[in-house]
């Protein structure tokens, strides 16, 4: 391998951003100017398949106790850290220049440390010829970590919902119960699959705090924003919720048939295992441990800053301000929203923002994104006998040819949907704007052909996002809205539109069990950023933008290595705050080096936000009629 040392010559200080995802570990190197200089990585399947038997980075377990369990080997992660640092060593990487490390890890997974681990961790530096995994052989009570794709906790999910209630749990922890969330995974181990090992566990980390702990040579506390993916953390009160801890530990008074004393002890015991939550901060957690200093040449000035979850790291890889939305249009659609409003819902997630104390990150995860659109593209290409069956040209031509809402809408869920929670189905409806009557329509009838599906799927997907984003988008966040006067009617007009809408659709519009308000229906995003495969389709993102109606523009972005970059930026921002001895506004920091309009591709849309109010009402009504499993 030829050395890349010249890459680093002109940088005085360097930062490392980790990305420990499902299938690989990547480390990105940045400098004070936020330039990404290089990346090093290892693919788990390519390097460790023979040792750990993983496929796409995970192991699937299907036995009577654990149907649908998916786990990642903890020792593989340790090997991957040694391996990637080894690659950097071979590359003559100047480890002595690194002053800060942070990173991004897959969310929800947990690591269970044994009683031995404290001592082993503190002595790693005495045995640098032995790998991390060799030294930590007895460091864990479970050698695997539950992965976010795990579906083995159906029983625990029901128990969490029964004990707390779906909406109540969302209010407390920012999310309803989910298979993958850490609290349910802990309960499964503690009550069903291995109570003995659970009892023997000394500490429990999330994947993010696990990696930070390895680098520090001591177990560190869980970082607050990633803690919001546990179904255990009480976000408004910023502490673990005792009743949720009781559930996770298997000592809930209603569900577990235990004495008061057992409940009390069980909660205290789990609290001790989890440790405190480390609040959002720029302060370092200590210097990199002697193992890494002696083995690779890091210096004591290399500080470790708390690691966070991958979605959280993604939002800090871009200069996202309050009310900005990031739409990731991959196989599925994920929408990330920066918000000051803690308005939980059972249909999305809220997390604390990892670098801005007063903000939250909303996350809406849709199952049916690109694949559902592809099905319609295929039908259109068939109808018009398009040779290249994967071409989007005809689909786009149809989409571009009817720009305004024509009162037709379909819901296309080839797969069961998470948001709204519904089984696989397709339904189409037409609104008569003069009588306000809604009629169900059939494909290939006199009222509807496959061309109608084209606009209809893009519109309904965007409108679904508009309905859910509304409650999170606050008008009082202080965004300077340079275009608002020209595109948004004044308050009285909006009130009239809202009144008209509720009259037309017979009262309140309900989304996910909650009534929409004037404020939620008329809130607009600040800016929308589009990433992922389908963001390459200008016709699709233009239509989405015209419906979502961001007041300060639409941007298509490509952020290769977003998660790792978010980690590296977190490290350099933290380092700069520490030098100053005070908070630096994260966006001021990023914007200093990141001119959005120069760096990102903005695109113009015809603003049809107002014209789509009928669509908002129609979709809300149609959602009320969806079938559930
Ligand atoms: P992943 O979610 O696996 O990371 P990508 O972000 O690469 O996937 O997105 C893949 C999806 O993007 C595909 O399902 C495809 O339908 C969609 N896609 C890619 N290019 C286009 C395009 N030009 N128009 C519409 N959709 C596209
Ligand atoms: C988020 C989630 C996934 C993982 C992927 O809730 O489960 O996005 O974080 O690593």
Coordinates of N, CA and C in Angstrom, one line a residue, residues 278-409:
X278 N -25.3 10.4 30.1 CA -24.4 11.6 30.0 C -25.2 12.6 29.1
X279 N -25.5 13.8 29.7 CA -26.3 14.8 29.0 C -25.6 15.4 27.8
X280 N -26.3 15.9 26.8 CA -25.7 16.5 25.6 C -24.7 17.5 26.0
X281 N -23.5 17.3 25.6 CA -22.3 18.1 26.0 C -21.3 18.2 24.9
X282 N -20.4 19.1 25.1 CA -19.2 19.1 24.2 C -18.0 18.6 25.0
X283 N -18.1 18.4 26.3 CA -17.0 18.0 27.1 C -16.5 16.6 26.8
X284 N -15.2 16.4 26.8 CA -14.6 15.1 26.5 C -14.8 14.1 27.7
X285 N -14.7 12.9 27.3 CA -14.9 11.8 28.3 C -13.5 11.3 28.8
X286 N -12.4 11.9 28.4 CA -11.1 11.4 28.8 C -10.2 11.3 27.5
X287 N -8.9 10.9 27.8 CA -8.0 10.7 26.7 C -8.1 9.3 26.3
X288 N -7.6 9.0 25.0 CA -7.6 7.7 24.5 C -6.7 6.8 25.4
X289 N -7.0 5.6 25.6 CA -6.3 4.7 26.6 C -4.9 4.4 26.2
X290 N -4.2 3.9 27.1 CA -2.8 3.6 26.9 C -2.6 2.5 25.8
X291 N -3.6 1.6 25.7 CA -3.5 0.5 24.7 C -3.3 1.2 23.3
X292 N -4.2 2.2 23.0 CA -4.1 2.8 21.7 C -2.9 3.7 21.6
X293 N -2.5 4.3 22.7 CA -1.3 5.2 22.7 C -0.1 4.4 22.4
X294 N 0.1 3.3 23.1 CA 1.3 2.5 23.0 C 1.3 1.7 21.6
X295 N 0.2 1.2 21.2 CA 0.1 0.3 20.1 C 0.2 1.1 18.8
X296 N -0.5 2.3 18.7 CA -0.6 3.0 17.5 C 0.1 4.4 17.5
X297 N 0.4 4.9 18.6 CA 1.1 6.2 18.7 C 0.2 7.4 18.9
X298 N -1.1 7.2 19.3 CA -1.9 8.3 19.8 C -1.2 9.0 20.9
X299 N -1.5 10.2 21.2 CA -1.0 11.0 22.3 C -2.1 11.2 23.3
X300 N -1.6 11.6 24.5 CA -2.6 11.9 25.6 C -3.6 13.1 25.2
X301 N -3.1 13.9 24.3 CA -4.0 15.0 23.9 C -5.2 14.5 23.0
X302 N -5.2 13.3 22.7 CA -6.4 12.8 21.8 C -7.5 12.5 22.8
X303 N -8.6 13.3 22.7 CA -9.7 13.2 23.6 C -10.8 12.4 22.9
X304 N -11.6 11.7 23.7 CA -12.7 10.9 23.2 C -14.0 11.7 23.6
X305 N -14.8 12.0 22.6 CA -16.1 12.7 22.9 C -17.2 11.7 22.7
X306 N -18.3 11.9 23.4 CA -19.3 10.8 23.4 C -19.7 10.5 21.9
X307 N -19.9 9.2 21.7 CA -20.4 8.7 20.4 C -21.9 8.7 20.5
X308 N -22.5 8.7 19.3 CA -24.0 8.8 19.2 C -24.5 7.8 18.2
X309 N -25.9 7.8 18.0 CA -26.5 6.9 17.0 C -26.3 7.4 15.6
X310 N -26.5 6.5 14.6 CA -26.2 6.8 13.2 C -27.1 7.9 12.6
X311 N -28.4 7.8 13.0 CA -29.4 8.8 12.4 C -29.0 10.1 13.0
X312 N -28.7 10.1 14.3 CA -28.3 11.4 15.0 C -27.0 12.0 14.4
X313 N -26.1 11.1 14.0 CA -24.9 11.6 13.4 C -25.1 12.1 12.0
X314 N -26.1 11.5 11.3 CA -26.4 12.0 10.0 C -26.9 13.5 10.0
X315 N -27.7 13.8 11.0 CA -28.2 15.2 10.9 C -27.1 16.2 11.2
X316 N -26.1 15.8 11.9 CA -25.0 16.8 12.2 C -23.9 16.8 11.1
X317 N -24.2 16.0 10.1 CA -23.2 16.0 9.0 C -23.5 17.2 8.0
X318 N -24.7 17.8 8.3 CA -25.1 18.9 7.4 C -25.5 20.1 8.3
X319 N -25.5 21.3 7.8 CA -25.9 22.4 8.6 C -27.4 22.5 8.7
X320 N -28.0 21.6 9.5 CA -29.5 21.6 9.5 C -30.0 22.5 10.7
X321 N -30.8 23.4 10.4 CA -31.4 24.4 11.3 C -32.7 23.9 11.8
X322 N -33.3 24.5 12.9 CA -34.6 24.1 13.3 C -35.6 24.2 12.2
X323 N -36.5 23.2 12.1 CA -37.5 23.1 11.1 C -37.0 22.6 9.7
X324 N -35.7 22.3 9.6 CA -35.2 21.7 8.4 C -35.6 20.2 8.4
X325 N -35.9 19.7 7.2 CA -36.2 18.3 7.0 C -35.2 17.6 6.1
X326 N -34.8 16.4 6.5 CA -33.9 15.6 5.6 C -34.7 14.4 5.2
X327 N -35.0 14.3 3.8 CA -35.7 13.2 3.4 C -34.8 12.2 2.7
X328 N -34.7 11.0 3.3 CA -33.8 10.0 2.7 C -34.6 9.0 1.9
X329 N -34.5 9.2 0.6 CA -35.4 8.4 -0.3 C -34.6 7.2 -0.9
X330 N -34.4 6.2 0.0 CA -33.7 5.0 -0.4 C -34.8 3.9 -0.6
X331 N -34.4 2.7 -0.4 CA -35.4 1.6 -0.5 C -36.6 1.9 0.3
X332 N -36.4 2.3 1.5 CA -37.5 2.8 2.3 C -37.3 4.3 2.4
X333 N -38.3 5.0 3.0 CA -38.1 6.5 3.2 C -37.9 6.8 4.7
X334 N -36.9 7.6 5.0 CA -36.8 8.0 6.4 C -36.7 9.5 6.3
X335 N -37.5 10.2 7.2 CA -37.5 11.6 7.3 C -37.0 12.0 8.6
X336 N -36.0 12.9 8.6 CA -35.4 13.4 9.9 C -35.7 14.9 9.9
X337 N -36.2 15.3 11.1 CA -36.7 16.7 11.2 C -36.0 17.3 12.5
X338 N -35.5 18.5 12.3 CA -35.0 19.2 13.5 C -36.1 20.0 14.1
X339 N -36.4 19.8 15.3 CA -37.5 20.5 15.9 C -37.3 21.0 17.4
X340 N -37.9 22.1 17.7 CA -37.8 22.5 19.1 C -39.0 21.9 19.9
X341 N -40.0 21.4 19.1 CA -41.2 20.9 19.7 C -41.1 19.5 20.2
X342 N -41.4 19.2 21.5 CA -41.5 17.8 21.9 C -42.9 17.4 21.8
X343 N -43.3 17.0 20.6 CA -44.7 16.6 20.3 C -44.7 15.1 19.9
X344 N -44.6 14.2 20.9 CA -44.5 12.8 20.5 C -45.7 12.2 19.8
X345 N -45.5 11.2 19.1 CA -46.6 10.5 18.5 C -46.2 9.0 18.4
X346 N -47.2 8.1 18.4 CA -46.9 6.7 18.3 C -46.4 6.4 16.9
X347 N -46.5 7.3 16.0 CA -46.1 6.9 14.6 C -44.7 7.4 14.2
X348 N -44.1 8.2 15.0 CA -42.7 8.5 14.7 C -41.9 8.5 16.0
X349 N -40.6 8.9 15.9 CA -39.7 8.9 17.0 C -39.2 10.3 17.3
X350 N -39.0 10.6 18.6 CA -38.3 11.8 18.9 C -37.1 11.4 19.7
X351 N -36.0 12.1 19.4 CA -34.7 11.9 20.1 C -34.2 13.3 20.5
X352 N -33.4 13.4 21.5 CA -32.7 14.7 21.8 C -31.7 14.9 20.6
X353 N -31.5 16.1 20.3 CA -30.5 16.4 19.3 C -29.1 16.2 19.9
X354 N -28.1 15.7 19.2 CA -26.9 15.3 19.8 C -25.9 16.5 20.1
X355 N -26.2 17.6 19.4 CA -25.2 18.8 19.7 C -26.0 20.1 20.0
X356 N -27.3 20.1 20.0 CA -28.0 21.3 20.3 C -29.0 21.0 21.4
X357 N -28.7 21.6 22.6 CA -29.4 21.2 23.8 C -30.9 21.4 23.8
X358 N -31.3 22.4 23.0 CA -32.8 22.8 23.0 C -33.5 22.1 21.8
X359 N -32.9 21.3 21.0 CA -33.5 20.8 19.9 C -33.8 19.3 20.0
X360 N -34.7 18.8 19.2 CA -34.9 17.4 19.1 C -34.8 16.9 17.7
X361 N -34.6 15.6 17.5 CA -34.7 15.1 16.1 C -35.9 14.2 16.0
X362 N -36.8 14.6 15.1 CA -37.9 13.7 14.8 C -37.5 12.7 13.7
X363 N -38.0 11.5 13.8 CA -37.7 10.5 12.8 C -38.9 9.7 12.4
X364 N -39.3 9.9 11.1 CA -40.4 9.1 10.6 C -39.9 8.0 9.6
X365 N -40.2 6.8 9.9 CA -39.7 5.7 9.1 C -40.8 5.0 8.3
X366 N -40.8 5.2 7.0 CA -41.8 4.5 6.1 C -41.2 3.3 5.5
X367 N -42.0 2.2 5.4 CA -41.5 1.0 4.8 C -41.6 1.1 3.3
X368 N -42.7 1.7 2.8 CA -43.0 1.8 1.4 C -42.5 3.1 0.8
X369 N -41.4 3.0 0.2 CA -40.8 4.2 -0.5 C -40.6 3.9 -1.9
X370 N -39.3 3.7 -2.3 CA -38.9 3.5 -3.7 C -39.6 2.2 -4.3
X371 N -39.7 1.2 -3.5 CA -40.2 -0.1 -4.1 C -41.6 0.1 -4.6
X372 N -42.4 0.8 -3.8 CA -43.8 1.1 -4.2 C -43.8 1.9 -5.5
X373 N -42.9 2.9 -5.6 CA -42.9 3.7 -6.8 C -42.5 2.9 -8.0
X374 N -41.5 2.0 -7.7 CA -41.0 1.2 -8.8 C -42.1 0.3 -9.4
X375 N -43.0 -0.2 -8.6 CA -44.1 -1.0 -9.1 C -45.0 -0.2 -10.1
X376 N -45.2 1.0 -9.8 CA -46.0 1.8 -10.7 C -45.3 2.2 -12.0
X377 N -44.0 2.5 -11.8 CA -43.1 2.7 -12.9 C -43.2 1.5 -13.9
X378 N -43.1 0.3 -13.3 CA -43.1 -0.9 -14.2 C -44.4 -1.0 -14.9
X379 N -45.5 -0.7 -14.3 CA -46.8 -0.8 -15.0 C -46.9 0.2 -16.1
X380 N -46.4 1.4 -15.8 CA -46.5 2.5 -16.8 C -45.6 2.1 -18.0
X381 N -44.4 1.6 -17.7 CA -43.5 1.2 -18.8 C -44.1 0.0 -19.6
X382 N -44.9 -0.8 -19.0 CA -45.5 -1.9 -19.7 C -46.6 -1.4 -20.6
X383 N -47.4 -0.5 -20.0 CA -48.5 0.1 -20.8 C -48.0 0.8 -22.1
X384 N -46.9 1.5 -21.9 CA -46.4 2.3 -23.1 C -45.3 1.5 -23.8
X385 N -45.2 0.3 -23.5 CA -44.2 -0.6 -24.1 C -42.8 0.0 -24.2
X386 N -42.4 0.5 -23.1 CA -41.1 1.2 -23.0 C -40.0 0.1 -23.0
X387 N -39.0 0.2 -23.9 CA -38.1 -0.9 -24.0 C -37.3 -1.1 -22.7
X388 N -36.7 0.0 -22.2 CA -35.9 -0.1 -21.0 C -36.9 -0.1 -19.8
X389 N -37.2 -1.3 -19.3 CA -38.3 -1.4 -18.3 C -37.9 -0.7 -17.0
X390 N -36.7 -0.4 -16.8 CA -36.3 0.3 -15.6 C -36.2 1.8 -15.7
X391 N -36.5 2.3 -16.9 CA -36.4 3.7 -17.1 C -37.5 4.5 -16.4
X392 N -37.1 5.7 -15.9 CA -38.1 6.5 -15.2 C -38.6 7.6 -16.1
X393 N -38.2 7.6 -17.4 CA -38.6 8.7 -18.3 C -40.1 8.9 -18.5
X394 N -40.8 7.8 -18.7 CA -42.2 7.9 -19.0 C -42.9 8.3 -17.7
X395 N -42.5 7.7 -16.6 CA -43.1 8.0 -15.3 C -42.9 9.6 -15.0
X396 N -41.7 10.0 -15.3 CA -41.4 11.5 -15.0 C -42.2 12.4 -16.0
X397 N -42.3 11.9 -17.2 CA -43.1 12.7 -18.2 C -44.5 12.9 -17.7
X398 N -45.1 11.8 -17.3 CA -46.5 11.9 -16.8 C -46.6 12.8 -15.5
X399 N -45.6 12.6 -14.7 CA -45.6 13.4 -13.4 C -45.5 14.9 -13.7
X400 N -44.6 15.2 -14.6 CA -44.4 16.6 -15.0 C -45.6 17.2 -15.7
X401 N -46.4 16.4 -16.4 CA -47.4 16.9 -17.2 C -48.7 17.4 -16.4
X402 N -48.9 16.9 -15.2 CA -50.0 17.4 -14.4 C -49.5 17.8 -13.1
X403 N -49.3 19.1 -13.0 CA -48.5 19.6 -11.9 C -49.4 19.9 -10.7
X404 N -50.7 20.1 -10.9 CA -51.6 20.5 -9.8 C -52.4 19.3 -9.3
X405 N -52.8 19.4 -8.1 CA -53.6 18.4 -7.5 C -55.0 18.2 -8.2
X406 N -55.3 17.0 -8.6 CA -56.5 16.8 -9.4 C -57.6 16.1 -8.6
X407 N -57.4 16.2 -7.3 CA -58.4 15.6 -6.3 C -58.5 14.0 -6.4
X408 N -57.4 13.4 -6.9 CA -57.4 12.0 -6.9 C -56.2 11.6 -6.0
X409 N -56.3 10.6 -5.2 CA -55.2 10.2 -4.3 C -55.3 8.7 -4.1

